Coordinates of C-alpha atoms in Angstrom, one line a residue:
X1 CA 145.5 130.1 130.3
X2 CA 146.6 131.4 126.8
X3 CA 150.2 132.1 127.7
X4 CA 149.6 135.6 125.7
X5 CA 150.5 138.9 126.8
X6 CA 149.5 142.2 124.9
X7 CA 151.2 145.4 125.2
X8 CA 149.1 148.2 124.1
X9 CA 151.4 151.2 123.0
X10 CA 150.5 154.9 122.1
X11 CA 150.4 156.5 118.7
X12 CA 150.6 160.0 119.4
X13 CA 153.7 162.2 118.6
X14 CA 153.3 165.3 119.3
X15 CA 154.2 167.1 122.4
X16 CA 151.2 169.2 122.7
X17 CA 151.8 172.4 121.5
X18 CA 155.6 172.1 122.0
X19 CA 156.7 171.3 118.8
X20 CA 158.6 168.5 120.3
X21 CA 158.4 164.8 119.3
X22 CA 156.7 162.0 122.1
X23 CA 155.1 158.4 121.8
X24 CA 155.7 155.5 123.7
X25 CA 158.9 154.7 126.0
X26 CA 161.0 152.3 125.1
X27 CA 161.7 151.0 127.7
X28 CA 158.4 151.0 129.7
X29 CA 158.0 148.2 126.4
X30 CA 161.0 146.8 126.1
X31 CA 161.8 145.9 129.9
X32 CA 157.9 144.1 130.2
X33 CA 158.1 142.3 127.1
X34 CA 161.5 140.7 128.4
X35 CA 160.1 139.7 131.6
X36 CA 157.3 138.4 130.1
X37 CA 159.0 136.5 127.1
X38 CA 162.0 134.9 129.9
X39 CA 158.7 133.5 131.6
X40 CA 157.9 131.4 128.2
X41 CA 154.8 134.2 127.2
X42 CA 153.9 134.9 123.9
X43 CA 153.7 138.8 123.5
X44 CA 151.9 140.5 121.1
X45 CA 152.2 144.5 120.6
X46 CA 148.6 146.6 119.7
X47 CA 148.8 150.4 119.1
X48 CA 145.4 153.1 118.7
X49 CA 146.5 153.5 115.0
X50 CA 148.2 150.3 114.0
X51 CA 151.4 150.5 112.1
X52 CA 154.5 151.8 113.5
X53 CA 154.1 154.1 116.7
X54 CA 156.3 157.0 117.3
X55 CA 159.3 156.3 120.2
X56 CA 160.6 158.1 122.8
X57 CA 163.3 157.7 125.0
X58 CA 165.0 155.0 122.9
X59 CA 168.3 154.3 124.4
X60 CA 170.3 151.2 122.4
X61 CA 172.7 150.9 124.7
X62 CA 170.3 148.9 126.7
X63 CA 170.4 145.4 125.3
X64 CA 166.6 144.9 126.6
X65 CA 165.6 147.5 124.1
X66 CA 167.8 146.4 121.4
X67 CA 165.9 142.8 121.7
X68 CA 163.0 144.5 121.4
X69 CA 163.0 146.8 118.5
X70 CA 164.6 143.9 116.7
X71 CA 162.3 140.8 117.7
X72 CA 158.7 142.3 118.6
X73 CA 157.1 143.7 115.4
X74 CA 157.2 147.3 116.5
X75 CA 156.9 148.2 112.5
X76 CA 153.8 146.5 112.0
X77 CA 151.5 146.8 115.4
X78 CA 147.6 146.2 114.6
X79 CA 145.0 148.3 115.6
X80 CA 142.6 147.6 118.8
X81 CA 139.9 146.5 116.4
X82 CA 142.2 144.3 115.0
X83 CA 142.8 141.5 118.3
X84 CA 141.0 139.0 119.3
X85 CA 141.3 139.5 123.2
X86 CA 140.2 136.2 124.3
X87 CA 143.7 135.3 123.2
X88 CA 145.3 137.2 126.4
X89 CA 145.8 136.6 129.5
X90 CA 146.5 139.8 130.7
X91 CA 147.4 143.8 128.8
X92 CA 149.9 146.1 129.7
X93 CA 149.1 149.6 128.8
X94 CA 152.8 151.2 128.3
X95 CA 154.2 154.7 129.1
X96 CA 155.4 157.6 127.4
X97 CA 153.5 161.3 127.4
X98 CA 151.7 160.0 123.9
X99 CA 149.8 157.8 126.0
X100 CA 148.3 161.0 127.5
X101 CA 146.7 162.2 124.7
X102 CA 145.3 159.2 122.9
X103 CA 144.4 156.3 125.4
X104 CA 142.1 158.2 127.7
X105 CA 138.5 156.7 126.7
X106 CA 139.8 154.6 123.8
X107 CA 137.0 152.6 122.7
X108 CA 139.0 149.8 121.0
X109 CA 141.7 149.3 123.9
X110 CA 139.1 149.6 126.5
X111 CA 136.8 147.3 124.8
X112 CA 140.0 144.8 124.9
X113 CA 141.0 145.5 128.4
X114 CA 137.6 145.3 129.6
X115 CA 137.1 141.8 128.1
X116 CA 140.8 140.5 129.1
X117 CA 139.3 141.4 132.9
X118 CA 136.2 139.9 132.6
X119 CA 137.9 136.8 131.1
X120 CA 140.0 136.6 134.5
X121 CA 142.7 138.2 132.9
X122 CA 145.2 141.1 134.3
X123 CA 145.2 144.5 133.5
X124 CA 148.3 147.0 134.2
X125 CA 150.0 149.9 133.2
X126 CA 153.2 151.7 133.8
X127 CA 154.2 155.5 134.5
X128 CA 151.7 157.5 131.4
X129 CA 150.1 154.3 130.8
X130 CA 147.8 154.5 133.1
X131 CA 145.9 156.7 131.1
X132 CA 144.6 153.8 129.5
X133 CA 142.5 153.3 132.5
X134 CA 140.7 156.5 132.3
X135 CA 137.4 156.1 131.2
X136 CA 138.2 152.1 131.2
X137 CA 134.4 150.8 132.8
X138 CA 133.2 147.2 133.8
X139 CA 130.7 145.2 132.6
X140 CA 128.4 147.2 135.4
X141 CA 129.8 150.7 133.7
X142 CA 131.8 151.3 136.9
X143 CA 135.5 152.3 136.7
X144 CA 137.8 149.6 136.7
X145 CA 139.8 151.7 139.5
X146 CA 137.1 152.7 141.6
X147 CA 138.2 151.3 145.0
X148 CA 141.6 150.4 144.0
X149 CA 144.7 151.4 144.7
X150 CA 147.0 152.1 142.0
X151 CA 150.4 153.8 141.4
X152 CA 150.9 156.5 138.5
X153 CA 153.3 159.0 137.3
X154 CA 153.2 161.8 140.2
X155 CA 152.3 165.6 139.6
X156 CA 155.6 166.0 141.2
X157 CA 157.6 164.3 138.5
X158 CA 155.4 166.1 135.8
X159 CA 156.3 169.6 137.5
X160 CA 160.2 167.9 137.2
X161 CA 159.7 167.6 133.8
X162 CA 158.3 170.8 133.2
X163 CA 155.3 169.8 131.2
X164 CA 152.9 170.2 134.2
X165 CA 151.2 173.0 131.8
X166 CA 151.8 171.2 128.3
X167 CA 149.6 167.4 129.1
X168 CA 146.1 167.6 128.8
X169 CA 144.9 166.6 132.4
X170 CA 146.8 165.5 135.7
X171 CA 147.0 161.6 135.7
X172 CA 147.2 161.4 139.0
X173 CA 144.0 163.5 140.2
X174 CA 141.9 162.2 136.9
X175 CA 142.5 158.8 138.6
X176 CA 141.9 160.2 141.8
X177 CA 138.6 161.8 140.4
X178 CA 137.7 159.0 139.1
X179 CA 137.3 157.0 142.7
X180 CA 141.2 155.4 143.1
X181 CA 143.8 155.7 145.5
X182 CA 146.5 157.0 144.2
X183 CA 149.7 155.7 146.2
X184 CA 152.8 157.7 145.2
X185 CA 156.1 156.7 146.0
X186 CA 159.8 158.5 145.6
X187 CA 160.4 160.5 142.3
X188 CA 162.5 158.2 139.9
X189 CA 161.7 155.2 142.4
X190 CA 160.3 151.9 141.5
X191 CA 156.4 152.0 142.9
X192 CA 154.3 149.2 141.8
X193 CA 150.7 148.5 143.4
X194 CA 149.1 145.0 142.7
X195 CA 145.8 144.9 143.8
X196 CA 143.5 142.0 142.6
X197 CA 143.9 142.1 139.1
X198 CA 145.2 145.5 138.3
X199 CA 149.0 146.2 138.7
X200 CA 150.8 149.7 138.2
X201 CA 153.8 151.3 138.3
X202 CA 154.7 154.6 138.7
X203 CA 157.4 155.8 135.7
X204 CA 159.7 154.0 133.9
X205 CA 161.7 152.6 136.7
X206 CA 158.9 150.8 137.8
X207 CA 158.3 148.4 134.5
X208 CA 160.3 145.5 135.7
X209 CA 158.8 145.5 138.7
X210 CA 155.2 145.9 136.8
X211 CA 156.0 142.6 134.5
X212 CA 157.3 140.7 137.6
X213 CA 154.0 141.7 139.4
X214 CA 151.7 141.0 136.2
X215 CA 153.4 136.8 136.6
X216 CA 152.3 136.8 140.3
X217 CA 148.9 137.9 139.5
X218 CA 148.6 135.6 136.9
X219 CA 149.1 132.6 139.0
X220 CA 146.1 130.8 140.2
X221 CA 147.0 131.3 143.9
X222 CA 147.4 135.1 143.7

């Protein structure tokens, strides 16, 4: 194994027609890329349009996110077409509403994804991220979450929100639709699902809990 993570990140910021700002969550990055890093991984950052993608939810008084925006290259993220993905062990397709609008059917992060799995790598996503595994097909052309169970964020924490009307599709019935099992758990409580090779979390409470998962799958006995 490479020792290499990627975090896959989203580089849409607008709110739909809101006229408010969105992107990825900080801490659906952040809190990973600790976890990952404390377990001696290299971790490398990819986002749809390269550069530096729009943030939401930054809170610096949490000293995982201050390590992050200062240590992890968040300025200058390549593009999907841009990594090599034989160089990962495993992708984690981060949160925030962004992710909503620009990872569904991604050619260039589901052409990396799809290789990282067929290399015997792990593929996960937390809260929004998910997203990243619509229209995300194996090698065969079926969905990688056809038969799987997998954890999301909920329509009931959209509705809490209150932009049930503003993203463009439910996340959890696209997944659903698309031949999954969606398990929710507790608004604003950790849910994480590992099956196989694909691990998920449900919002942003969840992304330790996602990373921690991600090790376990990664070790030859899981």
């Amino acid at each position: 194994m490479t020792k290499r993570i990627l975090i896959a990140l989203t580089s849409h910021g607008e709110l739909g027609g809101t006229g408010r700002p969105t992107g990825f969550y900080v801490s659906e990055a952040a809190h990973p890329w600790e976890v990952f890093t404390a377990a001696g991984y290299e971790v490398d950052l990819v986002s749809v349009a390269g550069g530096e993608p729009p943030r939401d939810g930054t809170d610096l008084d949490d000293p995982a996110q201050r390590r992050f925006l200062e240590s992890a290259a968040v300025t200058t993220t390549p593009r999907p077409d841009q990594v090599d993905p034989s160089r990962y062990d495993a992708i984690l397709f981060a949160g925030g509403h962004g992710a909503m609008w620009d990872f569904p059917g991604n050619p260039g992060l589901a052409a990396l994804a799809r290789a990282i799995y067929s290399n015997g790598g792990v593929v996960s996503a937390v809260c929004h991220g998910p997203a990243g595994l619509v229209g995300l097909t194996l090698e065969d052309g079926t969905a990688l979450v056809a038969g799987r169970r997998v954890a999301a964020f909920t329509n009931e924490e959209e509705a809490a929100v209150g932009l049930t009307g503003v993203v463009p599709f439910s996340l959890a019935d696209r997944l659903t639709e698309l031949g999954a099992t969606h398990v929710p758990g507790p608004n604003w409580q950790p849910q994480v699902i590992r099956d196989g090779r694909l691990v998920t979390g449900q919002n942003p409470q969840s992304a330790h809990r996602v990373a921690e998962e991600v090790l376990t799958a990664l070790k030859p006995t899981a």
